Amino acid sequence: MTAYTQQIEVILSALEMQYGKPAFYPSGDPFAELIRTILSQNTSDMNSRPAFTALSTRFKSWDYLIKIDTAELAMIIKQSGLGKVKARRIQQALSAILQKRNNLSLDFLSDMPSDEAREWLKDLPGVGEKTASCVLLFAFGKPVLPVDTHVYRLSKRLGLLDSTVRPEQASKLLESIIPSEKVYEFHVLLITHGRKICKARRPLCQACVLRSLCPSVSFFTIISG
């Protein structure tokens, strides 16, 4: 066990005591995860969830999203923000899958090595590192880590990532030190803690269960004092 692995075990144990251990049941639906994640780009869950619900209740199959007019799709998902942009991204991604595979199924990704599957998805229009990782983690339970702003911020504050690491580099670096069976737990608990305590501008260090092992506590104590 490396020093990083030991540190991660301590972090997750403390966060579990605070928030509970998150239950995980892969959806088995990579298309739903792809569309859900595209809708969540640059917005909150509060906005993206109703947009996804509107799509999933209106259409019996995701195939319909290619057939309808882009402007109509944009109107349906407008609550997610950037409706026109996301409508184009969804249709372009689905069209690219159809062209590559001659069908609209992503089930084949389940049998591919994680890195290879992620690169395949990243080759689709509008799909970056985080979106590809979300599809693989939430649909298939693959040990790939989506790094959002919370995971990235907390990983740097806790010293798991060097200050020079860019967001697009963070997934693979963190995956190399996080036990594969803990990836989902790490993702969910860091997001929860980032939203509640370790906030971007004014982290609540005095209320943080990780303060005794966080190298950033003294810095924030100084600037907040």
Short mmCIF file of C-alpha atoms in Angstrom, two decimals:
data_model
loop_
_atom_site.label_atom_id
_atom_site.label_comp_id
_atom_site.label_asym_id
_atom_site.label_seq_id
_atom_site.Cartn_x
_atom_site.Cartn_y
_atom_site.Cartn_z
CA MET A 1 0.00 0.00 0.00
CA THR A 2 1.47 3.36 -1.03
CA ALA A 3 1.42 6.51 1.09
CA TYR A 4 -1.16 7.98 -1.29
CA THR A 5 -3.36 4.89 -0.97
CA GLN A 6 -3.19 5.11 2.82
CA GLN A 7 -4.09 8.80 2.66
CA ILE A 8 -7.08 8.05 0.41
CA GLU A 9 -8.28 5.33 2.79
CA VAL A 10 -8.17 7.81 5.69
CA ILE A 11 -9.96 10.49 3.64
CA LEU A 12 -12.73 8.15 2.53
CA SER A 13 -13.16 6.71 6.01
CA ALA A 14 -13.63 10.20 7.46
CA LEU A 15 -16.06 11.23 4.73
CA GLU A 16 -18.04 8.00 5.11
CA MET A 17 -18.46 8.74 8.80
CA GLN A 18 -19.77 12.19 7.87
CA TYR A 19 -22.02 11.37 4.91
CA GLY A 20 -22.43 7.60 4.84
CA LYS A 21 -21.15 5.13 2.25
CA PRO A 22 -22.75 5.84 -1.14
CA ALA A 23 -24.59 2.90 -2.68
CA PHE A 24 -23.72 2.19 -6.29
CA TYR A 25 -25.80 0.41 -8.92
CA PRO A 26 -24.51 0.84 -12.50
CA SER A 27 -27.38 1.78 -14.79
CA GLY A 28 -26.29 -0.43 -17.70
CA ASP A 29 -27.52 2.29 -20.06
CA PRO A 30 -24.54 4.09 -21.62
CA PHE A 31 -26.74 6.11 -24.00
CA ALA A 32 -28.73 7.55 -21.14
CA GLU A 33 -25.51 8.41 -19.31
CA LEU A 34 -24.04 10.05 -22.41
CA ILE A 35 -27.08 12.25 -22.94
CA ARG A 36 -27.47 12.98 -19.22
CA THR A 37 -23.85 14.10 -18.99
CA ILE A 38 -23.97 16.30 -22.09
CA LEU A 39 -27.05 18.00 -20.61
CA SER A 40 -25.18 18.56 -17.34
CA GLN A 41 -22.31 20.42 -18.98
CA ASN A 42 -21.96 23.99 -17.67
CA THR A 43 -25.05 23.80 -15.49
CA SER A 44 -26.39 22.36 -12.23
CA ASP A 45 -28.25 19.10 -11.63
CA MET A 46 -31.29 21.20 -10.80
CA ASN A 47 -31.39 22.35 -14.42
CA SER A 48 -30.14 19.26 -16.25
CA ARG A 49 -32.36 16.67 -14.55
CA PRO A 50 -35.69 18.13 -15.75
CA ALA A 51 -34.27 18.38 -19.27
CA PHE A 52 -33.25 14.72 -19.23
CA THR A 53 -36.65 13.72 -17.82
CA ALA A 54 -38.36 15.67 -20.59
CA LEU A 55 -36.41 13.71 -23.21
CA SER A 56 -36.77 10.28 -21.63
CA THR A 57 -40.53 10.64 -21.14
CA ARG A 58 -41.20 12.10 -24.57
CA PHE A 59 -39.28 9.59 -26.68
CA LYS A 60 -39.49 5.79 -26.55
CA SER A 61 -36.03 5.41 -28.03
CA TRP A 62 -32.92 7.58 -28.21
CA ASP A 63 -32.95 6.99 -31.98
CA TYR A 64 -35.61 9.69 -32.25
CA LEU A 65 -33.11 12.32 -31.14
CA ILE A 66 -31.34 12.05 -34.49
CA LYS A 67 -34.55 12.31 -36.48
CA ILE A 68 -36.12 15.39 -34.91
CA ASP A 69 -35.27 18.95 -35.86
CA THR A 70 -32.36 20.42 -33.90
CA ALA A 71 -34.43 23.48 -32.97
CA GLU A 72 -37.17 21.28 -31.53
CA LEU A 73 -34.65 19.30 -29.49
CA ALA A 74 -33.14 22.57 -28.24
CA MET A 75 -36.57 23.72 -27.04
CA ILE A 76 -37.18 20.46 -25.15
CA ILE A 77 -33.88 20.70 -23.28
CA LYS A 78 -33.73 24.49 -22.90
CA GLN A 79 -33.92 24.27 -19.09
CA SER A 80 -30.43 22.74 -19.08
CA GLY A 81 -29.04 25.96 -20.56
CA LEU A 82 -27.22 26.31 -23.88
CA GLY A 83 -30.05 24.35 -25.46
CA LYS A 84 -28.96 24.95 -29.05
CA VAL A 85 -25.36 23.97 -28.33
CA LYS A 86 -26.30 20.83 -26.42
CA ALA A 87 -28.88 19.78 -29.00
CA ARG A 88 -26.19 19.90 -31.69
CA ARG A 89 -23.75 18.02 -29.49
CA ILE A 90 -26.25 15.26 -28.78
CA GLN A 91 -27.19 14.83 -32.43
CA GLN A 92 -23.59 14.98 -33.63
CA ALA A 93 -22.50 12.40 -31.05
CA LEU A 94 -25.33 10.03 -31.94
CA SER A 95 -24.68 10.46 -35.66
CA ALA A 96 -20.99 9.71 -35.13
CA ILE A 97 -21.83 6.54 -33.19
CA LEU A 98 -24.18 5.44 -35.96
CA GLN A 99 -21.51 6.08 -38.58
CA LYS A 100 -18.81 4.24 -36.61
CA ARG A 101 -20.88 1.26 -35.49
CA ASN A 102 -23.75 1.11 -37.99
CA ASN A 103 -26.13 1.01 -35.01
CA LEU A 104 -26.93 3.05 -31.91
CA SER A 105 -25.56 0.75 -29.25
CA LEU A 106 -22.69 1.42 -26.87
CA ASP A 107 -22.92 -1.91 -25.06
CA PHE A 108 -19.69 -3.05 -26.71
CA LEU A 109 -17.78 -0.61 -24.48
CA SER A 110 -18.46 -2.85 -21.49
CA ASP A 111 -15.97 -5.42 -22.82
CA MET A 112 -13.25 -2.93 -23.77
CA PRO A 113 -10.35 -1.95 -21.47
CA SER A 114 -11.23 1.22 -19.59
CA ASP A 115 -8.62 3.47 -21.23
CA GLU A 116 -9.48 2.22 -24.71
CA ALA A 117 -13.21 2.71 -24.11
CA ARG A 118 -12.61 6.22 -22.81
CA GLU A 119 -10.55 7.17 -25.86
CA TRP A 120 -13.27 5.77 -28.14
CA LEU A 121 -15.86 7.98 -26.49
CA LYS A 122 -13.59 11.04 -26.51
CA ASP A 123 -13.41 10.74 -30.28
CA LEU A 124 -17.12 11.64 -30.44
CA PRO A 125 -18.11 15.30 -30.99
CA GLY A 126 -18.72 17.15 -27.73
CA VAL A 127 -17.36 14.34 -25.54
CA GLY A 128 -14.36 15.14 -23.35
CA GLU A 129 -12.56 13.38 -20.52
CA LYS A 130 -15.23 13.96 -17.89
CA THR A 131 -18.18 13.01 -20.09
CA ALA A 132 -16.49 9.82 -21.28
CA SER A 133 -15.58 8.88 -17.72
CA CYS A 134 -19.16 9.47 -16.52
CA VAL A 135 -20.53 7.11 -19.16
CA LEU A 136 -18.11 4.33 -18.25
CA LEU A 137 -18.41 4.70 -14.48
CA PHE A 138 -22.16 5.17 -14.16
CA ALA A 139 -23.26 2.81 -16.93
CA PHE A 140 -20.78 -0.04 -16.50
CA GLY A 141 -19.09 0.52 -13.16
CA LYS A 142 -15.67 0.76 -14.78
CA PRO A 143 -13.02 2.20 -12.43
CA VAL A 144 -12.66 5.50 -14.27
CA LEU A 145 -12.93 8.78 -12.39
CA PRO A 146 -14.95 11.73 -13.67
CA VAL A 147 -13.19 14.85 -12.41
CA ASP A 148 -15.53 17.80 -11.98
CA THR A 149 -14.65 21.11 -10.36
CA HIS A 150 -15.22 19.74 -6.83
CA VAL A 151 -13.09 16.61 -7.27
CA TYR A 152 -10.34 18.65 -8.91
CA ARG A 153 -10.36 21.38 -6.26
CA LEU A 154 -10.39 19.01 -3.28
CA SER A 155 -7.75 16.71 -4.75
CA LYS A 156 -5.39 19.66 -5.07
CA ARG A 157 -6.17 21.06 -1.63
CA LEU A 158 -5.61 17.63 -0.05
CA GLY A 159 -2.28 17.26 -1.82
CA LEU A 160 -3.34 14.35 -4.03
CA LEU A 161 -2.61 16.40 -7.14
CA ASP A 162 0.28 18.74 -7.76
CA SER A 163 -0.63 22.37 -8.32
CA THR A 164 0.60 22.14 -11.93
CA VAL A 165 -1.76 19.29 -12.91
CA ARG A 166 -4.38 20.38 -15.44
CA PRO A 167 -8.01 19.17 -15.17
CA GLU A 168 -7.71 16.95 -18.25
CA GLN A 169 -4.72 15.18 -16.69
CA ALA A 170 -6.35 14.60 -13.31
CA SER A 171 -8.45 11.50 -14.05
CA LYS A 172 -5.61 9.15 -14.94
CA LEU A 173 -3.33 10.47 -12.20
CA LEU A 174 -5.97 9.94 -9.52
CA GLU A 175 -6.97 6.56 -10.92
CA SER A 176 -3.37 5.43 -10.50
CA ILE A 177 -3.53 5.96 -6.71
CA ILE A 178 -7.19 5.22 -5.90
CA PRO A 179 -8.11 1.54 -5.38
CA SER A 180 -10.38 0.57 -8.29
CA GLU A 181 -13.20 -0.50 -5.99
CA LYS A 182 -13.14 2.95 -4.34
CA VAL A 183 -13.39 5.14 -7.45
CA TYR A 184 -17.16 5.68 -7.31
CA GLU A 185 -17.06 6.34 -3.58
CA PHE A 186 -14.21 8.84 -4.02
CA HIS A 187 -16.11 10.66 -6.77
CA VAL A 188 -19.38 10.98 -4.84
CA LEU A 189 -17.94 11.80 -1.42
CA LEU A 190 -15.57 14.50 -2.70
CA ILE A 191 -18.41 16.16 -4.62
CA THR A 192 -20.63 16.05 -1.53
CA HIS A 193 -17.89 17.48 0.69
CA GLY A 194 -17.03 20.14 -1.89
CA ARG A 195 -20.60 21.33 -2.03
CA LYS A 196 -21.18 21.35 1.72
CA ILE A 197 -17.84 22.23 3.33
CA CYS A 198 -14.78 22.61 1.08
CA LYS A 199 -16.28 25.36 -1.05
CA ALA A 200 -14.39 27.18 -3.76
CA ARG A 201 -14.23 30.67 -2.23
CA ARG A 202 -14.80 30.28 1.50
CA PRO A 203 -14.11 26.71 2.65
CA LEU A 204 -15.48 25.93 6.10
CA CYS A 205 -12.21 24.55 7.46
CA GLN A 206 -13.28 24.66 11.12
CA ALA A 207 -16.19 22.31 10.33
CA CYS A 208 -14.16 19.99 8.11
CA VAL A 209 -13.60 16.36 9.15
CA LEU A 210 -10.43 16.37 7.03
CA ARG A 211 -8.81 19.42 8.61
CA SER A 212 -6.24 17.40 10.58
CA LEU A 213 -4.75 15.93 7.41
CA CYS A 214 -5.33 18.76 4.95
CA PRO A 215 -2.20 20.74 4.02
CA SER A 216 -4.34 23.70 2.91
CA VAL A 217 -6.03 24.37 6.27
CA SER A 218 -3.38 26.79 7.55
CA PHE A 219 -3.51 28.79 4.31
CA PHE A 220 -7.27 29.26 4.43
CA THR A 221 -7.18 30.00 8.15
CA ILE A 222 -4.75 32.86 7.45
CA ILE A 223 -6.68 34.41 4.58
CA SER A 224 -10.04 34.09 6.35
CA GLY A 225 -8.67 35.55 9.56
#
